[in-house]
mmCIF file of C-alpha atoms in Angstrom:
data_model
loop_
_atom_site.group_PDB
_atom_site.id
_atom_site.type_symbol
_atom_site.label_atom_id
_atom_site.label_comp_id
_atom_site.label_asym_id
_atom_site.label_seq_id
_atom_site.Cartn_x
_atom_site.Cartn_y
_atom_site.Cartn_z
ATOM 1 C CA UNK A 253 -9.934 37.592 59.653
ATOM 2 C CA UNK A 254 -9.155 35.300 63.005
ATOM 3 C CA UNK A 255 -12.901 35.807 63.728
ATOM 4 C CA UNK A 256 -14.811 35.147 60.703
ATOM 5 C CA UNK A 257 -12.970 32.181 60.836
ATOM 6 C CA UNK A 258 -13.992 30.921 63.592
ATOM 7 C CA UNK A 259 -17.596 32.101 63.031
ATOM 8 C CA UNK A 260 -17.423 29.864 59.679
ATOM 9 C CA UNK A 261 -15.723 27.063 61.839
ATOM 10 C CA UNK A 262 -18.739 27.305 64.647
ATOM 11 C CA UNK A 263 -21.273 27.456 62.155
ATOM 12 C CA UNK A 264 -20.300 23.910 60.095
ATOM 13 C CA UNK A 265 -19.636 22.494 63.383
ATOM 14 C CA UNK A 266 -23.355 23.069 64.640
ATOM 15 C CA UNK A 267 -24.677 21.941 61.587
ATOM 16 C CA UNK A 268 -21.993 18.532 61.701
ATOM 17 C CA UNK A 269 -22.994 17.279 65.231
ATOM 18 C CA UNK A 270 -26.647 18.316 64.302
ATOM 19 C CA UNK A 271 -26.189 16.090 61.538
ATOM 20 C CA UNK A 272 -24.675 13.123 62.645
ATOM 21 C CA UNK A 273 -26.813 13.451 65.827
ATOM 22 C CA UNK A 274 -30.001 12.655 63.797
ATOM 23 C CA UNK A 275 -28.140 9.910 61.420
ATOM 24 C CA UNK A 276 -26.835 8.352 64.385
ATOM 25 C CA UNK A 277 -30.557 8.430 66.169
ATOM 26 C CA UNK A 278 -32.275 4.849 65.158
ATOM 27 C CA UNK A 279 -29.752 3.040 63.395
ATOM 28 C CA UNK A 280 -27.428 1.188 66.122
ATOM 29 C CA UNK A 281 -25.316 -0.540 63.268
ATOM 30 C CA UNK A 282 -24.831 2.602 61.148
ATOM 31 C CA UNK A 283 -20.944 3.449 60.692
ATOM 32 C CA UNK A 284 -21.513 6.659 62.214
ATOM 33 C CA UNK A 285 -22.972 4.876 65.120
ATOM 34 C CA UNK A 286 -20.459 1.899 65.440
ATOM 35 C CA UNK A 287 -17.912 5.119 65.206
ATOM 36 C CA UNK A 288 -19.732 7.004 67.950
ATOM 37 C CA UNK A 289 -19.760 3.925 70.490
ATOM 38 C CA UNK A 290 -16.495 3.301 69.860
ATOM 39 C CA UNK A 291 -15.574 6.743 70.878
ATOM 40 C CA UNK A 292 -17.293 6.344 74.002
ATOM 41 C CA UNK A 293 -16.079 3.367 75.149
ATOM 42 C CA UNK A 294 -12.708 5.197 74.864
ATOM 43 C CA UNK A 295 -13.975 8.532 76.859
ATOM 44 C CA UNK A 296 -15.340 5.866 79.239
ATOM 45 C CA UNK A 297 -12.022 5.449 80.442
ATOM 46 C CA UNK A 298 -11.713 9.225 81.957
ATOM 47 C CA UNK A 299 -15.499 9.730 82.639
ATOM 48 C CA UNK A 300 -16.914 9.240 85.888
ATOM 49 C CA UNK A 301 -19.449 6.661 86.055
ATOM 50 C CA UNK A 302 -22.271 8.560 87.375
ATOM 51 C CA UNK A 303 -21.872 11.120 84.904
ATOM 52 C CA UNK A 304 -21.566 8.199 82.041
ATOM 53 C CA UNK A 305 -25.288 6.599 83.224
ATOM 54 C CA UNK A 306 -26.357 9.782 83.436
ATOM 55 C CA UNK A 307 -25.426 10.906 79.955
ATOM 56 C CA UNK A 308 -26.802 7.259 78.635
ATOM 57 C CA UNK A 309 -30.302 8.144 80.067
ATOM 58 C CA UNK A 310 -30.512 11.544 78.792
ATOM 59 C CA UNK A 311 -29.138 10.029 75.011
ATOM 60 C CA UNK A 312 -31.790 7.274 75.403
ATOM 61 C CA UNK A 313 -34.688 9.760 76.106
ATOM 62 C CA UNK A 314 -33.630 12.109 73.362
ATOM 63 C CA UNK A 315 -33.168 9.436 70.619
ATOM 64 C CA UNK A 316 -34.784 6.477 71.602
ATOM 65 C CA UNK A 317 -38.562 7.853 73.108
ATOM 66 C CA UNK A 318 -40.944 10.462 71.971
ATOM 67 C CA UNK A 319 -39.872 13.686 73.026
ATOM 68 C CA UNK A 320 -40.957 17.318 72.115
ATOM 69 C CA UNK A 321 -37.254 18.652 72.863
ATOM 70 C CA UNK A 322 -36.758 18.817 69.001
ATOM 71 C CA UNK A 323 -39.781 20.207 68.038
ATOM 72 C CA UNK A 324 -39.582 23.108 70.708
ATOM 73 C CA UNK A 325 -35.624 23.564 69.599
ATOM 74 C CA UNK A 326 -37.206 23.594 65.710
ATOM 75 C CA UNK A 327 -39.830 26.441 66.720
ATOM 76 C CA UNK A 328 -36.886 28.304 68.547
ATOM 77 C CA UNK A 329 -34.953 28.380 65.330
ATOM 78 C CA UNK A 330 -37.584 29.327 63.249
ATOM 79 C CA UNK A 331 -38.539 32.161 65.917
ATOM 80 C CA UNK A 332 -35.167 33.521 66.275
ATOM 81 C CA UNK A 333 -34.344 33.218 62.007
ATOM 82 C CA UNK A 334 -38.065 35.551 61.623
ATOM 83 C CA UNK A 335 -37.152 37.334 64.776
ATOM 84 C CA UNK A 336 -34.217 38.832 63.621
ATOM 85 C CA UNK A 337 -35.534 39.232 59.777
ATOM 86 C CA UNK A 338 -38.596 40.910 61.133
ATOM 87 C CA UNK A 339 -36.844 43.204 63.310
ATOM 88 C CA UNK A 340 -33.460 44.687 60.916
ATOM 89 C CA UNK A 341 -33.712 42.886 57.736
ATOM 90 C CA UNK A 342 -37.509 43.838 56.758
ATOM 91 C CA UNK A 343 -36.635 47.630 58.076
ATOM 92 C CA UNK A 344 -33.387 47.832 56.025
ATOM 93 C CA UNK A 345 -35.071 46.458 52.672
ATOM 94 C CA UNK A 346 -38.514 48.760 53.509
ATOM 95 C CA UNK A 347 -36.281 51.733 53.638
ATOM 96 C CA UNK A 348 -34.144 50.671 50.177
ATOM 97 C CA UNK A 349 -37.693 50.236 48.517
ATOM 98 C CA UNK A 350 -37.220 46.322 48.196
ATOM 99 C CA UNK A 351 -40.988 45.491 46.414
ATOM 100 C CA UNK A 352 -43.424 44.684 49.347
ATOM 101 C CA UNK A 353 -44.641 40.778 47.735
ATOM 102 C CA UNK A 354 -40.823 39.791 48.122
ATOM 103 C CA UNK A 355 -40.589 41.032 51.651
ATOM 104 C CA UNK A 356 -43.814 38.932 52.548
ATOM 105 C CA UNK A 357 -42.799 35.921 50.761
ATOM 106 C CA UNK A 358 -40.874 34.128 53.351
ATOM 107 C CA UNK A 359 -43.575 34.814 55.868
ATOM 108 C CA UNK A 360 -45.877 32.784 53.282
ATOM 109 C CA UNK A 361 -43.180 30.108 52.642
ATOM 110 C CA UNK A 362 -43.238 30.165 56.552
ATOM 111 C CA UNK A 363 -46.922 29.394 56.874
ATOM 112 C CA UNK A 364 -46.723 26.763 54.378
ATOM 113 C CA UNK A 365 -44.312 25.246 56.127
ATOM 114 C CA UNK A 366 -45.627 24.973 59.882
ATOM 115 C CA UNK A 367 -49.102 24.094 58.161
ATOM 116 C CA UNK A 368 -47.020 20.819 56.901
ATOM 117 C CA UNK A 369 -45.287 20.354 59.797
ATOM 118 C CA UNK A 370 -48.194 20.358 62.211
ATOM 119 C CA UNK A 371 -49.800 18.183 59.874
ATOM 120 C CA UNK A 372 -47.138 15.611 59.657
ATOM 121 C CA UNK A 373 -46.534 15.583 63.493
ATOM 122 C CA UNK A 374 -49.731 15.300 64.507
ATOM 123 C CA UNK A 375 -50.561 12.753 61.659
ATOM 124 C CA UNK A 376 -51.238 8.869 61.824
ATOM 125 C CA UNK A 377 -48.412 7.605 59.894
ATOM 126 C CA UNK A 378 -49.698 4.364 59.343
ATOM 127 C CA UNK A 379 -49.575 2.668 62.336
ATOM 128 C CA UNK A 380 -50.782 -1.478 61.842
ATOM 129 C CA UNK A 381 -53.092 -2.503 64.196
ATOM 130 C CA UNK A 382 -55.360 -5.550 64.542
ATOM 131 C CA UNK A 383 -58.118 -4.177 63.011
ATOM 132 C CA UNK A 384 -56.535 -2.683 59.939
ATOM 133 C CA UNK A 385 -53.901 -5.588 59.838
ATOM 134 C CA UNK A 386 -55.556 -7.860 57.091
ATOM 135 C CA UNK A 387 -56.245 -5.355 54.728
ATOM 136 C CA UNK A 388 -52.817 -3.797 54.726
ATOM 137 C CA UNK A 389 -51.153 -7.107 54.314
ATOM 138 C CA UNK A 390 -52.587 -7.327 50.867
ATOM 139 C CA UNK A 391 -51.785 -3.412 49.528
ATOM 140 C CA UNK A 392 -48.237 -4.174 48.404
ATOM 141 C CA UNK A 393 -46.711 -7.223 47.343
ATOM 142 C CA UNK A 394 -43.431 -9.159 48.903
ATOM 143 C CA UNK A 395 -40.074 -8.766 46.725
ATOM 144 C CA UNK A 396 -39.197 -12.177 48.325
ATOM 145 C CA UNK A 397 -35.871 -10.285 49.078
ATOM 146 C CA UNK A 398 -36.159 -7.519 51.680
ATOM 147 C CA UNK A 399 -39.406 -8.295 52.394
ATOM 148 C CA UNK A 400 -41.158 -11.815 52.985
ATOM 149 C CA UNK A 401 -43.659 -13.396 53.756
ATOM 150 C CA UNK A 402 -44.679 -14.957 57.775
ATOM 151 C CA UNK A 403 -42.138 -12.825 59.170
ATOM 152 C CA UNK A 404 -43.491 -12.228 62.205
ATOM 153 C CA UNK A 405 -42.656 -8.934 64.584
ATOM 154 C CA UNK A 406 -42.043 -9.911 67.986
ATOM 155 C CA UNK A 407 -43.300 -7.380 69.986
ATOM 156 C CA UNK A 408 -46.559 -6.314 67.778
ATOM 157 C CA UNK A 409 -47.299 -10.273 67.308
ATOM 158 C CA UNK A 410 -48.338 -9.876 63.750
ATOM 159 C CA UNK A 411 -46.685 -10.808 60.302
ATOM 160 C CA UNK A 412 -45.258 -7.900 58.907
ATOM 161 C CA UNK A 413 -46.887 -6.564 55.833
ATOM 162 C CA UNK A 414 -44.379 -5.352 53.247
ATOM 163 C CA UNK A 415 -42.839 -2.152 53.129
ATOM 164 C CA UNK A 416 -43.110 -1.883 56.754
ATOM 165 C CA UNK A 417 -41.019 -1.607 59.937
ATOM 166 C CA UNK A 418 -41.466 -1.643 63.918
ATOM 167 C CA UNK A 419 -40.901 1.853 65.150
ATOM 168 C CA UNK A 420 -38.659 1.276 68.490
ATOM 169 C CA UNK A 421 -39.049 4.610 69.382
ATOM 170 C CA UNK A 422 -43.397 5.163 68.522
ATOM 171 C CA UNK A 423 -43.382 1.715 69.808
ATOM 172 C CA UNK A 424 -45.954 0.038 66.583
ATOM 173 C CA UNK A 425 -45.666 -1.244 63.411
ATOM 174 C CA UNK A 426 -45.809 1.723 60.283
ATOM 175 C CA UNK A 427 -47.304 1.211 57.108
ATOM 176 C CA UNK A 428 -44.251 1.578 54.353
ATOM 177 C CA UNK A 429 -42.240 2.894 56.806
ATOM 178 C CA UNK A 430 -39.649 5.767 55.911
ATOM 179 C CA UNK A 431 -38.031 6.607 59.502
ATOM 180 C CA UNK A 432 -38.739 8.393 62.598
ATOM 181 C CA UNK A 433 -38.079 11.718 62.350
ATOM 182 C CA UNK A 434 -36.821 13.470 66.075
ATOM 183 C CA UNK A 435 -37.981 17.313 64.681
ATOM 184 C CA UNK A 436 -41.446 15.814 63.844
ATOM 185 C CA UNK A 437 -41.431 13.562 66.509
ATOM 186 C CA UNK A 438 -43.163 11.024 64.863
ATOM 187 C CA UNK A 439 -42.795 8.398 62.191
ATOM 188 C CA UNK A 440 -43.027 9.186 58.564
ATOM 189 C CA UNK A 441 -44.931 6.463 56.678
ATOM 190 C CA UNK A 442 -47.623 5.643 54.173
ATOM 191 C CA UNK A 443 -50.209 8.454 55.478
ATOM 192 C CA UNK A 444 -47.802 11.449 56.042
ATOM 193 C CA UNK A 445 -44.762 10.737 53.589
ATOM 194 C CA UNK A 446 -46.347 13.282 51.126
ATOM 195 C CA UNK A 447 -47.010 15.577 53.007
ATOM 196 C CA UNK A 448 -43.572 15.398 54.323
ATOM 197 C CA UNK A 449 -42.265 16.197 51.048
ATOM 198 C CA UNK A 450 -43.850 18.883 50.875
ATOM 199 C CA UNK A 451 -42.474 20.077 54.645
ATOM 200 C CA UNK A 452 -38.924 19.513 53.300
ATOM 201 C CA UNK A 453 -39.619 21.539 50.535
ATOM 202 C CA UNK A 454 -41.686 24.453 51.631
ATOM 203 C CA UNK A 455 -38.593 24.511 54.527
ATOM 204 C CA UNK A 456 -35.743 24.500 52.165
ATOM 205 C CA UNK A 457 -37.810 27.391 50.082
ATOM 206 C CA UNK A 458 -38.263 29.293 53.318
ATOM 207 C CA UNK A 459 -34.497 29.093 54.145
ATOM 208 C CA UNK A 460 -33.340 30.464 50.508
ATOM 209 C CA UNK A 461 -36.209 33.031 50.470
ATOM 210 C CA UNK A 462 -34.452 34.311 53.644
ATOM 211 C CA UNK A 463 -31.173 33.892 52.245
ATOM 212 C CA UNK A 464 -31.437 36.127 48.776
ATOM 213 C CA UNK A 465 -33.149 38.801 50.440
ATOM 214 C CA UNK A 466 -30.834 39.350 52.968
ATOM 215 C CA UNK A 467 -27.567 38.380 50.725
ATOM 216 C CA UNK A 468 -28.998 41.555 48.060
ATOM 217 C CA UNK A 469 -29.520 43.677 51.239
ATOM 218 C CA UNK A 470 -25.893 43.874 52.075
ATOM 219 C CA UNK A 471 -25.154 44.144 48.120
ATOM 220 C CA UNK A 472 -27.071 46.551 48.071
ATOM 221 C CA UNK A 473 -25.409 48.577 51.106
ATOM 222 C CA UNK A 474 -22.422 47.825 49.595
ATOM 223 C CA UNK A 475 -22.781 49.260 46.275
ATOM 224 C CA UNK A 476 -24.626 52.205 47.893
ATOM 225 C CA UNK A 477 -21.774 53.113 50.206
ATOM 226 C CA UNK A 478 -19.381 52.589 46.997
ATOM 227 C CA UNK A 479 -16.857 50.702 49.443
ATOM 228 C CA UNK A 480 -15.286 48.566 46.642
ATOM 229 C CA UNK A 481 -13.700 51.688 45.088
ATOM 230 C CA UNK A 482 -12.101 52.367 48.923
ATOM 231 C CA UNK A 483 -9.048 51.592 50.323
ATOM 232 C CA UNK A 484 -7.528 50.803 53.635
ATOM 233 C CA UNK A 485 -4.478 50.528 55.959
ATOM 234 C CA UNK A 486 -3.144 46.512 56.590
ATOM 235 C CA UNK A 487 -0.923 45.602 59.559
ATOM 236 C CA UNK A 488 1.822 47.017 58.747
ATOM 237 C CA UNK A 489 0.371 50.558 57.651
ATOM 238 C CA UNK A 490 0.440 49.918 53.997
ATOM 239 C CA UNK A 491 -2.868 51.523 52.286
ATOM 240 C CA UNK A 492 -4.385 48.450 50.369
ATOM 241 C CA UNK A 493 -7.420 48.194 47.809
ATOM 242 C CA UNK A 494 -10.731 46.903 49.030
ATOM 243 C CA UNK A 495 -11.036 43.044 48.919
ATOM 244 C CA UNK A 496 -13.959 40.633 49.518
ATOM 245 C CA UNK A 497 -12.543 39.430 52.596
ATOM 246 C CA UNK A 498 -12.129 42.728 53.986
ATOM 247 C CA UNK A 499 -15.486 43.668 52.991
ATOM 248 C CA UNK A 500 -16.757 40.602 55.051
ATOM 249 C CA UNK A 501 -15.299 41.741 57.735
ATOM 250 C CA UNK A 502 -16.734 45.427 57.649
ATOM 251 C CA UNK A 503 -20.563 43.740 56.735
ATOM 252 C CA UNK A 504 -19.943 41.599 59.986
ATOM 253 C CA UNK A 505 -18.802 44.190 62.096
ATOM 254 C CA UNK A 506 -21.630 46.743 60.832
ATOM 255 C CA UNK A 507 -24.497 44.253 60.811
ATOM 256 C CA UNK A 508 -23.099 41.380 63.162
ATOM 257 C CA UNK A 509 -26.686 39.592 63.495
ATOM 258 C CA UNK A 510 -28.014 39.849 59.939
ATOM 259 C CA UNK A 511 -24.167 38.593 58.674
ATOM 260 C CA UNK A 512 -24.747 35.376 60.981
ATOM 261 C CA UNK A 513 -28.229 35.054 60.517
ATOM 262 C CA UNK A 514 -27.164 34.780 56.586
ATOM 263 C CA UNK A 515 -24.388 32.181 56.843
ATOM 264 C CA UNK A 516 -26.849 30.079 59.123
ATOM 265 C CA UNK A 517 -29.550 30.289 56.600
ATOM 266 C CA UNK A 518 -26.684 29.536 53.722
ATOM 267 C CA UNK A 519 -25.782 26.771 55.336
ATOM 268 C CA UNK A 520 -29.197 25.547 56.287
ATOM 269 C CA UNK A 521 -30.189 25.876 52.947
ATOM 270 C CA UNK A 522 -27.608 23.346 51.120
ATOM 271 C CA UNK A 523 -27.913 20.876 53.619
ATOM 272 C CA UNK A 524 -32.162 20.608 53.760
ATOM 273 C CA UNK A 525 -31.404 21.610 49.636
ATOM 274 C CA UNK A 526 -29.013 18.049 49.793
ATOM 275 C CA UNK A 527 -31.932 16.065 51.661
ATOM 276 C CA UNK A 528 -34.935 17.684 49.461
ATOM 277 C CA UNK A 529 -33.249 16.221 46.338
ATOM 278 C CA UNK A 530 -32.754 13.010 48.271
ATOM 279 C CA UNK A 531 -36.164 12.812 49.143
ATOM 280 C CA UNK A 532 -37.212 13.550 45.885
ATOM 281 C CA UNK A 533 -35.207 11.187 44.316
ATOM 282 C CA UNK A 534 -36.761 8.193 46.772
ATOM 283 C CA UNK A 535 -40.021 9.466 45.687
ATOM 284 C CA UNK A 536 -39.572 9.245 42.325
ATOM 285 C CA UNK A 537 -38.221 6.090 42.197
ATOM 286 C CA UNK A 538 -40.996 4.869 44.939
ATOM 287 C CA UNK A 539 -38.387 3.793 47.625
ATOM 288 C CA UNK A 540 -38.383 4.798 51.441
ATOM 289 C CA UNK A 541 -35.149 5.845 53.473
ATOM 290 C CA UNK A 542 -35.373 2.294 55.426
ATOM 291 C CA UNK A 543 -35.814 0.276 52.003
ATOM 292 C CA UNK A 544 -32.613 2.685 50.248
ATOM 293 C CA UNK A 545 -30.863 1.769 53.241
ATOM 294 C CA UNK A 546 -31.329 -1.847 53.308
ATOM 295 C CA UNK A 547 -30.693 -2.237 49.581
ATOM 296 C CA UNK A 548 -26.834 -0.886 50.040
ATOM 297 C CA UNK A 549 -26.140 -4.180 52.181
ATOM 298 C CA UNK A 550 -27.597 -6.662 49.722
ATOM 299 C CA UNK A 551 -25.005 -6.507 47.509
ATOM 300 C CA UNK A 552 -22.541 -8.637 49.707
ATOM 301 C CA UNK A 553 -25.647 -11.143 51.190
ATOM 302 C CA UNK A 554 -25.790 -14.479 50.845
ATOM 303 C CA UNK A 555 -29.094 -16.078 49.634
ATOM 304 C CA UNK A 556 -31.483 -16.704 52.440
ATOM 305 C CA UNK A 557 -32.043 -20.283 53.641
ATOM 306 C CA UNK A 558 -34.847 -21.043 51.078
ATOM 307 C CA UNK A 559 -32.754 -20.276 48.222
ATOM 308 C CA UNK A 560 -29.348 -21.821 46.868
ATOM 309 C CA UNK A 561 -26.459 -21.017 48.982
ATOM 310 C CA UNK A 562 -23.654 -20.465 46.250
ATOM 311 C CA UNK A 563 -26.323 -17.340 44.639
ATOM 312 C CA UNK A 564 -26.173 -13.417 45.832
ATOM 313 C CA UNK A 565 -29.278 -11.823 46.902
ATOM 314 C CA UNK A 566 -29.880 -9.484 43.932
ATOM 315 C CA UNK A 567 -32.371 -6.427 44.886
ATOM 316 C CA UNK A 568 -34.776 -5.166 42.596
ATOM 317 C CA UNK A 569 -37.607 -2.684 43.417
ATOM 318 C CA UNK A 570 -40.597 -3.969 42.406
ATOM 319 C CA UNK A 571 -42.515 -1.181 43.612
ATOM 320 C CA UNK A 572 -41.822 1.667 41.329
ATOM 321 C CA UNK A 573 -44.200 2.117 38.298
ATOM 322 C CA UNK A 574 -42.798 5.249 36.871
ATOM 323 C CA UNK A 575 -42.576 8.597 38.333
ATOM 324 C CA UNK A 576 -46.152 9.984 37.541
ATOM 325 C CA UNK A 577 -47.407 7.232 39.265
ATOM 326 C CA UNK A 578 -44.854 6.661 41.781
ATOM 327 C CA UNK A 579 -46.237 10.455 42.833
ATOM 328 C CA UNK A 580 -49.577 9.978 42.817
ATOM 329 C CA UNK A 581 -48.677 7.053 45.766
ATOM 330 C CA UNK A 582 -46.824 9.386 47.739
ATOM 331 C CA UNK A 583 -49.826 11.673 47.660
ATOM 332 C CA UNK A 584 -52.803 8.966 47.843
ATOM 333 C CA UNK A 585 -51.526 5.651 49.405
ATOM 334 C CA UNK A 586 -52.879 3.074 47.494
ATOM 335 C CA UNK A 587 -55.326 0.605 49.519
ATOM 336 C CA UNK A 588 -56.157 -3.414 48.737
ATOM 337 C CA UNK A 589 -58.625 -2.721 46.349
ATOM 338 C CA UNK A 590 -56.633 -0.469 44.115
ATOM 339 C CA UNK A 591 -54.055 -3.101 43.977
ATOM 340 C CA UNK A 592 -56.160 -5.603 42.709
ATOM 341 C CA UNK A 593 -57.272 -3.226 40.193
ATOM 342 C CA UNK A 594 -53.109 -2.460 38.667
#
């Protein structure tokens, strides 16, 4: 089982530096971050220079400008994931008479999703400009905590309406700003943010779809062959009874690329499951991934200037109005004139 092991091993470890990769992207004072350039100030010590400001440029492009490199490595995924489902997995369950409308579902669940994903890349997440500046200034109100009032950005040279954030990377001021998002390559704010959500979820659906049909194909092959009832030799020549581990182990080496297309799409599928529920729990509560953030450092904060010294900032949203409506605003931004109205 040396090699399934290290298949599981490879697998996770993709997924890990995929993961802290994107955390790691846009937030310099992140743990993971602080943890990162610590790391490399230690490997600076055996790296060559010219291969260190070499690395640092091609880290900078990837994470800190617009680039398509994630967007062409998310169609290559997708193309590869369909490629090999189209080509063995769809054959397989045709032959075992798997009913036609579940076979075609992922390729809906597909469309669904690169319909929201063009949309949200190609969107205008709310970007503040001069022109739209005074009427966005009045849409939400300040919390007096995380966001005030004449704070001024520096490189936009406008005061920052609530909820939003200067984009480092798209370079302008977004409109309840959520983050910038390297797959979409481009922000996700107050235009996009539902339709987003819906990206997320249409992806994780596509991932699972994928997953159960080709987990009850293999069932399937296995309870047709009736290996469970079977036996075989061990090491030391001793005839053992069929295990789950040793039934991995056949399924891998019978149908090698369906076996690791499966514990990609597994694996895929709890952690964009984990961030779907996360996103869904900002959105019901009406809270962005920069304003969650922020709120976890309040706690230990000292009043601002303004206020007494000896008091704790104390964070409350004052932006969610229940989750009905909290839904409706992910899905139709409010503008000034519906504020007023509320």
């Amino acid at each position: 089982m040396d090699f399934l092991t290290l298949f599981l091993v490879y697998l996770c470890s993709v997924l890990a530096v995929t993961a802290v990769l994107c955390l790691c992207s846009g937030r310099k004072e992140s743990f993971l971050a602080r943890n990162v350039n610590r790391a490399s100030q230690v490997l600076s010590l055996v790296i060559p220079t010219q291969l260190q400001r070499v690395t640092q440029r091609a880290l900078h492009r990837l994470f800190h400008t617009r680039s398509s490199l994630f967007v062409v490595l998310h169609m290559a995924l997708q193309a590869a994931v369909f490629g090999e489902y189209t080509w063995e997995v769809f054959g397989y369950c045709w032959e075992l008479q798997f009913h036609l409308l579940l076979l075609l579902l992922p390729y809906l669940l597909l469309a669904g999703n690169m319909g929201c994903f063009l949309l949200c890349s190609r969107a205008n997440p709310g970007i503040i400009t001069k022109s739209n500046h005074a009427s966005l200034v009045k849409v939400y109100a300040y919390d007096g905590v995380m966001f005030q009032r004449r704070i001024m950005c520096p490189t936009c040279a406008m005061e920052k309406p609530a909820r939003s954030k200067h984009c480092s990377v798209c370079r302008s001021c977004v409109h309840r700003f959520d983050h910038h998002c390297v797959w979409l390559n481009n922000c996700v704010g107050a235009s996009n943010t539902g339709c987003f959500l819906l990206y997320l979820l249409a992806l994780t659906a596509t991932a699972a779809t994928l997953a159960a049909i080709t987990a009850a194909l293999l069932l399937h092959v296995v309870l047709l062959s009736n290996a469970m009832h079977g036996t075989y030799l061990d090491a030391q020549g001793r005839e053992q009874p069929v295990d789950i581990a040793f039934l991995v182990q056949h399924l891998f080496l019978t149908f090698p690329r369906i076996v690791f297309m499966l514990g990609f799409v597994v694996l895929l599928t709890l952690v964009l499951g984990g961030y779907s529920s996360f996103s869904l729990y900002l959105a019901f509560t009406n809270q962005t991934t920069n304003e969650w953030c922020k709120s976890r450092r309040f706690g230990g904060s000292q009043q601002l200037t303004s206020q007494p010294h000896n008091k704790q900032l104390v964070y409350r949203n004052i932006y969610s109005k229940g989750i009905c409506r909290n839904l409706k605003e992910i899905f139709k931004p409010p503008t000034a004139l519906e504020r007023k109205k509320t």
